[in-house]
Short mmCIF file of C-alpha atoms and ligand atoms in Angstrom, two decimals:
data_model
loop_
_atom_site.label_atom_id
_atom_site.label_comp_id
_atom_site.label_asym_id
_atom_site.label_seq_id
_atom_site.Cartn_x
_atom_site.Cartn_y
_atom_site.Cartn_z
CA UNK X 10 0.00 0.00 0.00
CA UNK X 11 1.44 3.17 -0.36
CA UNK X 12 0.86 6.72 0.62
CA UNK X 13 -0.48 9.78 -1.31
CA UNK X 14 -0.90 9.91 -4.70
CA UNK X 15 1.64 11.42 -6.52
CA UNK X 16 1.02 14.17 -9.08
CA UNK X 17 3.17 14.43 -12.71
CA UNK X 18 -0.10 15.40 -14.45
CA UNK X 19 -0.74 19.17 -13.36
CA UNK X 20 0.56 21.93 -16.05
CA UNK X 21 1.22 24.02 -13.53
CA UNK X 22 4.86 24.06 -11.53
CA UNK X 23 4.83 24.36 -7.63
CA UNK X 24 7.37 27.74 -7.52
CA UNK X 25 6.12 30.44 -5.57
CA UNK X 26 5.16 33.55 -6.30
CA UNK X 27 7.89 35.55 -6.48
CA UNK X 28 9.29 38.48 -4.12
CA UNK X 29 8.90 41.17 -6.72
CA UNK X 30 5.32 39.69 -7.88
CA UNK X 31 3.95 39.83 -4.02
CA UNK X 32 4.97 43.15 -3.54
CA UNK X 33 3.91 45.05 -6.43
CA UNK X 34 0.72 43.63 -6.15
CA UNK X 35 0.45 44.04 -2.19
CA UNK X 36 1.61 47.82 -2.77
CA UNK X 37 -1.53 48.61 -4.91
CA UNK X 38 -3.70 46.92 -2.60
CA UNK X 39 -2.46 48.24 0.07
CA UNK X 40 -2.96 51.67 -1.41
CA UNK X 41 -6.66 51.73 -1.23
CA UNK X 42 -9.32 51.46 -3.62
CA UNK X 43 -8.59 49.52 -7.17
CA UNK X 44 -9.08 51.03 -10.75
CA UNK X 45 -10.54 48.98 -13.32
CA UNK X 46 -7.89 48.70 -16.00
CA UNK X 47 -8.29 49.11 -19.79
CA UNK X 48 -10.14 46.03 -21.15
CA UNK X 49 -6.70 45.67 -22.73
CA UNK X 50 -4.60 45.61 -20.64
CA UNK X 51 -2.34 48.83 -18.53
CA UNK X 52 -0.53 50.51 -20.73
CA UNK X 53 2.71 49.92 -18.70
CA UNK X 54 2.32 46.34 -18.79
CA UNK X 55 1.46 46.44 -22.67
CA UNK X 56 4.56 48.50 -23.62
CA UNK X 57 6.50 46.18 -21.30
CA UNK X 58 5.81 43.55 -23.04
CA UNK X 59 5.71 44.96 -27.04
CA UNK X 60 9.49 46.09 -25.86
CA UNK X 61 10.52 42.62 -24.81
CA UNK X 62 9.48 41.42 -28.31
CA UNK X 63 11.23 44.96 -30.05
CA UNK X 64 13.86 43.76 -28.50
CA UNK X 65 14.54 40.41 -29.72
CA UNK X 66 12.56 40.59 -33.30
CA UNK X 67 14.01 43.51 -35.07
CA UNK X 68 10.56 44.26 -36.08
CA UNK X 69 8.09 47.05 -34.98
CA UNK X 70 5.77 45.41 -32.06
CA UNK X 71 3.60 48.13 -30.72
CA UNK X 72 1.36 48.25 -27.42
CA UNK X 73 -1.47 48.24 -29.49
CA UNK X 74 -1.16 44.81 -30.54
CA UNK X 75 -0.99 43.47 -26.93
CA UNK X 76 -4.19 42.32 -24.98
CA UNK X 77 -3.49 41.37 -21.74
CA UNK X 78 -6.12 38.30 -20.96
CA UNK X 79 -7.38 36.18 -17.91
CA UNK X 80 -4.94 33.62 -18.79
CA UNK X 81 -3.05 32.14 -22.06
CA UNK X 82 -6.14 30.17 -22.56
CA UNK X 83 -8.58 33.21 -22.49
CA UNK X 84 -6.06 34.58 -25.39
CA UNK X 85 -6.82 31.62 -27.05
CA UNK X 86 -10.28 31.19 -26.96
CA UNK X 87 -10.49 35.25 -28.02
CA UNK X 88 -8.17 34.71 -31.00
CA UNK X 89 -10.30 31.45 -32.17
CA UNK X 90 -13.57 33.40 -31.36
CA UNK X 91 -12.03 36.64 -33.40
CA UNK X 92 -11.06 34.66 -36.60
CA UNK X 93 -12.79 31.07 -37.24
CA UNK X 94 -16.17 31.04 -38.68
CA UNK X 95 -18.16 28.00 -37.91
CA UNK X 96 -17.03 24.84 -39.34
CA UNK X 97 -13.53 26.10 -40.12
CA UNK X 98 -9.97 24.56 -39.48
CA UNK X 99 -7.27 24.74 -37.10
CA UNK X 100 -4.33 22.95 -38.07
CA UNK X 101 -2.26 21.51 -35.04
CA UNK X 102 1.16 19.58 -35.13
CA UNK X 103 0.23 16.82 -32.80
CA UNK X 104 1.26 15.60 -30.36
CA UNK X 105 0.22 18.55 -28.85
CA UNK X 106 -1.31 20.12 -25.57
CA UNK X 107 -4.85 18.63 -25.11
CA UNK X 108 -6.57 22.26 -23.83
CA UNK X 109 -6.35 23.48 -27.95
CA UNK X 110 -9.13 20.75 -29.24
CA UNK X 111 -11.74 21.80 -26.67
CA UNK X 112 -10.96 25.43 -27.21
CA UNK X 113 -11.38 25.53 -31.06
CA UNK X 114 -14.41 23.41 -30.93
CA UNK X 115 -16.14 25.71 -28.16
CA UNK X 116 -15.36 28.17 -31.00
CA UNK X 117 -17.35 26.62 -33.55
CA UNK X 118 -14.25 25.60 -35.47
CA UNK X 119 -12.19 21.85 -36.23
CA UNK X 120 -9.32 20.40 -35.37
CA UNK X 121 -7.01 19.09 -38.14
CA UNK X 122 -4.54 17.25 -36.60
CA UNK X 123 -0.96 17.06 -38.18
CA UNK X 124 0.30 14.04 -36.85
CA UNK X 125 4.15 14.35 -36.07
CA UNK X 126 6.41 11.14 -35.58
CA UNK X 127 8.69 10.69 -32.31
CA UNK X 128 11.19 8.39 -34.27
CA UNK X 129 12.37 11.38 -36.45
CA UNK X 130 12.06 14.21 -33.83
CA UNK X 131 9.25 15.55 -34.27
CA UNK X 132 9.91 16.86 -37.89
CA UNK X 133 7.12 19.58 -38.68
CA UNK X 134 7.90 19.85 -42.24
CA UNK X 135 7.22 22.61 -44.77
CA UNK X 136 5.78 19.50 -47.33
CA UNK X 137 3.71 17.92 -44.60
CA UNK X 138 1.80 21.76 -43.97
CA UNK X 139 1.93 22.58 -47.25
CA UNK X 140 0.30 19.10 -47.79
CA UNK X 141 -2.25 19.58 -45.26
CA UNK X 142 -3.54 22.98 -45.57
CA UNK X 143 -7.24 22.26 -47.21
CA UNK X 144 -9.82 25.04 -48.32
CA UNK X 145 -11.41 25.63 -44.94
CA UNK X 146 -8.04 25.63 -43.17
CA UNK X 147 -7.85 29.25 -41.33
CA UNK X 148 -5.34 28.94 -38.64
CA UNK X 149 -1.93 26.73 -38.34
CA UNK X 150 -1.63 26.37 -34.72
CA UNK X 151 1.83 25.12 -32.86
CA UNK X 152 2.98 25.07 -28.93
CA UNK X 153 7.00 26.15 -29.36
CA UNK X 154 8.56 24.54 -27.03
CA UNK X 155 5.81 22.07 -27.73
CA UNK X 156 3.68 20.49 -25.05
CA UNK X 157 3.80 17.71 -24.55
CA UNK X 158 7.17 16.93 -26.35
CA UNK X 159 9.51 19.80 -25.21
CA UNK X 160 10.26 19.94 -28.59
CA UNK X 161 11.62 23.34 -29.71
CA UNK X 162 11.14 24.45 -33.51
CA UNK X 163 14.14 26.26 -34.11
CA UNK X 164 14.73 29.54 -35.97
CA UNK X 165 15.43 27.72 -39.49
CA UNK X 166 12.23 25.23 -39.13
CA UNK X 167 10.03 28.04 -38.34
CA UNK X 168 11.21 30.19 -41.53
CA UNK X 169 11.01 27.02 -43.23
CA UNK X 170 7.03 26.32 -42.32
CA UNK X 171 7.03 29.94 -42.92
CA UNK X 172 7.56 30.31 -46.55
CA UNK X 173 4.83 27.72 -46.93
CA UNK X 174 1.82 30.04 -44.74
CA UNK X 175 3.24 32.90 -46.80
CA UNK X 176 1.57 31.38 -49.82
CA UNK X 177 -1.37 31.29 -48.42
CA UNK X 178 -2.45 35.11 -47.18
CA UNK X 179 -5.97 34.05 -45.40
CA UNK X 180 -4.10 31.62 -43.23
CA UNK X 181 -3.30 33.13 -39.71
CA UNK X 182 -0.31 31.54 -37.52
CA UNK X 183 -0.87 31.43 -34.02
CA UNK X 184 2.57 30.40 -31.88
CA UNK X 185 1.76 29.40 -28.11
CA UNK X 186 5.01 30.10 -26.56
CA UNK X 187 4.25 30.05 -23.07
CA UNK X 188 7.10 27.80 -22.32
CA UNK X 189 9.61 30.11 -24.19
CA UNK X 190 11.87 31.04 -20.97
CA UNK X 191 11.53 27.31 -19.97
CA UNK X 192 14.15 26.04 -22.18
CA UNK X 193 17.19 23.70 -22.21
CA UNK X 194 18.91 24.40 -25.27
CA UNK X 195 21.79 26.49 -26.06
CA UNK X 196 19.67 28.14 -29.13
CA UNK X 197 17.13 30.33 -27.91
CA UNK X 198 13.63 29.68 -28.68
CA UNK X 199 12.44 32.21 -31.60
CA UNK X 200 9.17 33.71 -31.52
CA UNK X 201 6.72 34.10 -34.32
CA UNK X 202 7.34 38.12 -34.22
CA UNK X 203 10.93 37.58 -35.32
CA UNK X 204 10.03 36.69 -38.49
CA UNK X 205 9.20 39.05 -41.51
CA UNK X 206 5.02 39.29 -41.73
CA UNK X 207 4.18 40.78 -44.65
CA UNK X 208 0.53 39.70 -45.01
CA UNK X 209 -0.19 40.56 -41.11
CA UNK X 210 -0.46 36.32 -40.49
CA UNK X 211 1.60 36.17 -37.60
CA UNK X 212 0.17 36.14 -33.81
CA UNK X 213 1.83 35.03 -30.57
CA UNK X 214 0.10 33.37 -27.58
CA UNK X 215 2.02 33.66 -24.13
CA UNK X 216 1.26 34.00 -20.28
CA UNK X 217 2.68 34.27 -16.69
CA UNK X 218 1.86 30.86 -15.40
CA UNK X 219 4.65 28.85 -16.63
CA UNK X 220 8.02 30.55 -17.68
CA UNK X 221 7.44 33.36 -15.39
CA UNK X 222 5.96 31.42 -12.29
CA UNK X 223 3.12 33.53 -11.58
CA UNK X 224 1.54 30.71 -10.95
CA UNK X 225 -2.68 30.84 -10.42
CA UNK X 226 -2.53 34.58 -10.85
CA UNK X 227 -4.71 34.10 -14.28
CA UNK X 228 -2.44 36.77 -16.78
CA UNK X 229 -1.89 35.83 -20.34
CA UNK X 230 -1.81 37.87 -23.40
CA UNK X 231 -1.72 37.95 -27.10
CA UNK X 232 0.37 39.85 -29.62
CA UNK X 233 -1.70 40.09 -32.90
CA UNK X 234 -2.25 42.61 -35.91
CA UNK X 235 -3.79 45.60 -34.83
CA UNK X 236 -6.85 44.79 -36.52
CA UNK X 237 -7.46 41.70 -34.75
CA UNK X 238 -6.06 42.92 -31.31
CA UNK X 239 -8.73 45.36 -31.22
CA UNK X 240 -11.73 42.71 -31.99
CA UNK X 241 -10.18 40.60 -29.46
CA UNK X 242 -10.22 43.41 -26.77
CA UNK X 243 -14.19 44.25 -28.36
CA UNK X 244 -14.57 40.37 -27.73
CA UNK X 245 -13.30 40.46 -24.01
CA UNK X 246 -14.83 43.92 -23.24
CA UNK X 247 -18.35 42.12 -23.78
CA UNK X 248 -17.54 38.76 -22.52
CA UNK X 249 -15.97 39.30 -19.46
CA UNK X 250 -13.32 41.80 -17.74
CA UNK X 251 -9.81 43.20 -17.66
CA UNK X 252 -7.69 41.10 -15.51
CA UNK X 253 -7.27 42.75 -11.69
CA UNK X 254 -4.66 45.63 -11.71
CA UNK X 255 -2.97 44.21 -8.82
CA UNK X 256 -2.55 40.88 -11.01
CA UNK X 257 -0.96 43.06 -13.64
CA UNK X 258 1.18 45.23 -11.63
CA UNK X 259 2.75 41.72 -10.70
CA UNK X 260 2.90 40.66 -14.37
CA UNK X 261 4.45 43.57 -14.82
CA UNK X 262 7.45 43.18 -12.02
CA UNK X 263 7.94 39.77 -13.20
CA UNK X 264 8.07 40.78 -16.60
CA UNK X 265 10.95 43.25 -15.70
CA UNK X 266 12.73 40.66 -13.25
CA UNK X 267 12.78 37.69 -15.44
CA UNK X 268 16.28 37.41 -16.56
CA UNK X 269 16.79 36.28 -12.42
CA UNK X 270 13.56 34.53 -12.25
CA UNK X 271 14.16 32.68 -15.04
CA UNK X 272 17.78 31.73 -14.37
CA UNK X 273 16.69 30.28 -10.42
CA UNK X 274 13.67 28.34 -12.31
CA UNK X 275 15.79 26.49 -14.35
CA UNK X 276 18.66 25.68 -11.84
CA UNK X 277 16.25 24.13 -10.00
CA UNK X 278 14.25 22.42 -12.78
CA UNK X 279 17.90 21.33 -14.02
CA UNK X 280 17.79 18.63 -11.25
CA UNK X 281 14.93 17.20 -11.42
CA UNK X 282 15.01 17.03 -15.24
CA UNK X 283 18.24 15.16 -15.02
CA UNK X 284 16.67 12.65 -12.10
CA UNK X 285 13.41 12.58 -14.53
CA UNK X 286 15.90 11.50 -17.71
CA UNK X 287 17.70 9.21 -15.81
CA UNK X 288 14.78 7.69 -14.46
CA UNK X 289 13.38 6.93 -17.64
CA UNK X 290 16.50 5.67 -19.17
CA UNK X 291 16.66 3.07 -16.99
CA UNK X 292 12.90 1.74 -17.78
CA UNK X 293 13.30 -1.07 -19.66
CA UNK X 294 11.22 -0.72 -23.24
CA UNK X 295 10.62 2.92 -22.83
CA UNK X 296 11.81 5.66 -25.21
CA UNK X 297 11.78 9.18 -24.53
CA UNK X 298 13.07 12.13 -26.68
CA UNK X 299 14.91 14.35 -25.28
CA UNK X 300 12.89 16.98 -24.27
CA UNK X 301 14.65 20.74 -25.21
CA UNK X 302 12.04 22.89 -23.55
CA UNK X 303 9.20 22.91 -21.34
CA UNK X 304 8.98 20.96 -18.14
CA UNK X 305 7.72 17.37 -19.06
CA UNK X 306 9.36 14.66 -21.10
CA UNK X 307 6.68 12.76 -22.80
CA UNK X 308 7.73 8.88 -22.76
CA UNK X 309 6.89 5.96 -25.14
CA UNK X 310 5.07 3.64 -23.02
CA UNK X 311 3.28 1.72 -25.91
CA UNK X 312 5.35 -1.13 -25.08
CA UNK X 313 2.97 -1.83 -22.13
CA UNK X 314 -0.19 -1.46 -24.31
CA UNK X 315 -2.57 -4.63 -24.16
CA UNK X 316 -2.28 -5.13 -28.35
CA UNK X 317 -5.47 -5.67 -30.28
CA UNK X 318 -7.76 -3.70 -28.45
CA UNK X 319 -8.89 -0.06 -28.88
CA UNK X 320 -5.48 1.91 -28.20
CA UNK X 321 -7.50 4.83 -26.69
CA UNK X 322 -8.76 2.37 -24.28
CA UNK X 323 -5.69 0.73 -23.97
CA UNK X 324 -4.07 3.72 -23.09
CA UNK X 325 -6.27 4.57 -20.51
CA UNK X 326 -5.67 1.80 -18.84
CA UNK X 327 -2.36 2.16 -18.83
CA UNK X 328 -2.99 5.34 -17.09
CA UNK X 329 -5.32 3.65 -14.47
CA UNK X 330 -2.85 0.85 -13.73
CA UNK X 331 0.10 3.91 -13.03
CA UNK X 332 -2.68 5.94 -10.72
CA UNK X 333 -3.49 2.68 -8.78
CA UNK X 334 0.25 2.09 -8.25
CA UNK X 335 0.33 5.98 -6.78
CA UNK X 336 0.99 8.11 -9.76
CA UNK X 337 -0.96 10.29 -11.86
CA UNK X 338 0.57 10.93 -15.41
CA UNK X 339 -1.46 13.25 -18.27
CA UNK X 340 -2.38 10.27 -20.60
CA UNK X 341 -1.02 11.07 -24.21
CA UNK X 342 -4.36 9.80 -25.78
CA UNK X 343 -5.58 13.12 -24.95
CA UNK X 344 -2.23 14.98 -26.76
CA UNK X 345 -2.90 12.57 -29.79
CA UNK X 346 -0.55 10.06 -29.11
CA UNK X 347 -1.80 6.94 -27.09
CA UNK X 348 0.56 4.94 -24.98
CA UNK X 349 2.33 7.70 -24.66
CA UNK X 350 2.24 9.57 -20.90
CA UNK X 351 2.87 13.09 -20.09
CA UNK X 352 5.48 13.84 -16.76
CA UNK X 353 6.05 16.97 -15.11
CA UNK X 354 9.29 17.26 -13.72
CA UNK X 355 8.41 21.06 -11.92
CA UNK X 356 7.42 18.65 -8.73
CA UNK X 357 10.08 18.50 -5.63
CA UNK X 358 12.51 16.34 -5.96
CA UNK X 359 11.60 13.61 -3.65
CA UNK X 360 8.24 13.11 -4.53
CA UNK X 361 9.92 12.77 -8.56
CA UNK X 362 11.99 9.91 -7.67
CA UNK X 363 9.34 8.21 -5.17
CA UNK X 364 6.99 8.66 -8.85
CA UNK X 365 9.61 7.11 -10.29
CA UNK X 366 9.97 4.51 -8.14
CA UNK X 367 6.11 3.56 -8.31
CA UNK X 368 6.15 3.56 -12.54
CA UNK X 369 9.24 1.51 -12.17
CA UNK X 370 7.42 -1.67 -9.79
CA UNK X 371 4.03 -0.62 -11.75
CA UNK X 372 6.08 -1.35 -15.44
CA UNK X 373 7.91 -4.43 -13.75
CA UNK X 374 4.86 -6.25 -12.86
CA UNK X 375 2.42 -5.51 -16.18
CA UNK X 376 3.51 -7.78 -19.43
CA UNK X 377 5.33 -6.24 -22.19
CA UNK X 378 3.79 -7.19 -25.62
N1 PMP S 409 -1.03 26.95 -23.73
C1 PMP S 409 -0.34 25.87 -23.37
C2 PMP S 409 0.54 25.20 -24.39
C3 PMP S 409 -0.44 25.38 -22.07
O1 PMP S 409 0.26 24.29 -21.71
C4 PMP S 409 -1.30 26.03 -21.14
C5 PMP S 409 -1.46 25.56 -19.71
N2 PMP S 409 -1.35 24.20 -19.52
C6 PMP S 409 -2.00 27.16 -21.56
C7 PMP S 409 -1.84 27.59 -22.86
C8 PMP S 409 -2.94 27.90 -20.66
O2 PMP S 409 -2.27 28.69 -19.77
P1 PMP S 409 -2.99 29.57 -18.66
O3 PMP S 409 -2.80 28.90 -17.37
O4 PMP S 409 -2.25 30.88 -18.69
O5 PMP S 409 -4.42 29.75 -19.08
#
């Protein structure tokens, strides 16, 4: 019998909030009575934010294409509200991030999945999109660094998909790059605005909640064309409201501290991504790729799939028989890619290799087929 479950599933890491968060927000509390902000966002925190992109694109970003949402997701849902007209399609890599399907079908829109392949990397390539864009295909859609994979597209891939969209002027490119600061690699990840945009295509998803470790503060944003900025803020002004000033003000200090929040996040992720890697290495008939970016590896389990039944129920099951040995993973049925499991490794470090101690006996004692 053993204790407490153990959670690798949540998307969320267990950092606190930090210093420079708490206090900006506590100061405007503190201070009395609260505005209501712009339903787009404070200025501050939308210049912040269009500089951090000037910055590393090269290319104009202004503060009017930034609207600060409750959340990455809200930025999603907005965008997919703002541009897809019932029955169109979003493209999506998979495997991919199982929030996007619900979100573009609450929308009134598809989702085309793009299925990539773990035994060549994860190669999203210009043929395959080119290949797969149909006639009611409005939106290519990727997560770079890609949940679940922690792949990272790097700058030439992305030109390379690029000069396919580019062709195709209607299409819109949406880049979810919430993980961006959360990476492992000696490249850096590029964002969508460094690239040139000549038909206004290009829009960039990110939030607080992940590389930033505002964690369950609820601040995302987008970075769109004007155009469709401003019907996104329309959309959110009568939908709902402008996220809390006090949330923002801390957006905003964490947005000016990251260099040194980012730097502690990953020394301490750095561990347990090493024990997590080692770990799976040593499960016998389990393949991971290397994950670049985010903070999950995303295993091969398919090994350990009963064969000839349903492999969405197989899967499942899989998941089921890890829970009832004391661990809950993210099954990858849900990413598109049964038998596959999603980890978090942004879990202390103890309670990582007590997870990985559980999968281990769980694997050891289920038939391999
Ligand atoms: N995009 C991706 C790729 C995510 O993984 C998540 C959270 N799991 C979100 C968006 C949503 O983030 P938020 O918590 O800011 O709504």
């Amino acid at each position: 019998m053993h204790s407490a479950v153990i959670s690798l599933a949540s998307g969320y890491g267990y950092f606190p909030t930090p210093t420079v968060a708490v206090e900006a927000a506590t100061r405007l509390i503190q201070g009395g009575q609260l505005s209501v902000s712009p339903i787009e966002g404070l200025p501050a925190l939308r210049e912040a934010l269009a500089s951090t992109y000037r910055r590393s694109s090269g290319y104009g970003v202004s503060p009017q294409q930034v609207v600060v949402t409750p959340g990455g997701k809200a930025a999603l849902f907005a965008l997919f509200k703002t541009l897809l007209r019932p029955g169109d399609e979003v493209l999506v890599p998979t495997p991919v991030w199982f929030g996007f399907k619900s979100l573009i079908e609450q929308a009134g829109g598809n989702m085309r999945p793009l299925p990539l392949n773990s035994t060549d990397d994860y190669a999203l390539t210009p043929a395959a999109v080119k290949a797969a864009i149909g006639p009611r295909t409005r939106i290519l859609l990727f997560s770079n660094p890609n949940n679940p994979t922690g792949r990272i597209y790097k700058h030439a891939e992305v030109e390379a998909i690029l000069d396919v969209t580019r062709q195709h002027p209607n299409l819109m490119v949406i880049s979810d790059e919430i993980y961006d600061l959360v990476s492992f690699s000696t490249e850096p990840v590029p964002s969508l605005l460094e690239f040139a945009d000549p038909h206004a295509q290009h829009v960039v998803v990110n939030g607080f909640s992940k590389s930033l470790a505002l964690v369950g503060w609820g601040v995302g944003y987008l970075v769109a064309p004007t155009a469709v900025a401003q019907v996104c803020a329309a959309w959110q002004f009568s939908t709902a409201a402008a996220v809390p000033t006090p949330n923002q003000h801390a957006a905003l200090a964490v947005t000016k501290a990251s260099a040194s929040i980012t730097r502690e996040l990953l020394a301490q992720l750095a561990t347990t991504r090493n024990i997590l890697l080692d770990g799976l290495a040593d499960l016998p008939n389990v393949h991971c790729h290397i994950p670049e970016g985010t903070y999950y590896a995303f295993p091969d389990f398919t090994a350990y799939l009963t064969p000839r039944i349903d492999p969405i129920i197989a899967s499942a099951s899989l998941v089921t028989r890890l829970r009832k040995a004391g661990v809950d993973v993210v099954d990858g049925a849900s990413c598109g890619a049964p038998g596959f499991v999603r980890l978090s490794y942004a879990v202390p470090e103890e309670a990582l290799r007590e997870a990985l101690r559980r999968i281990r006996k769980a694997l050891a004692s289920a038939p391999v087929f």
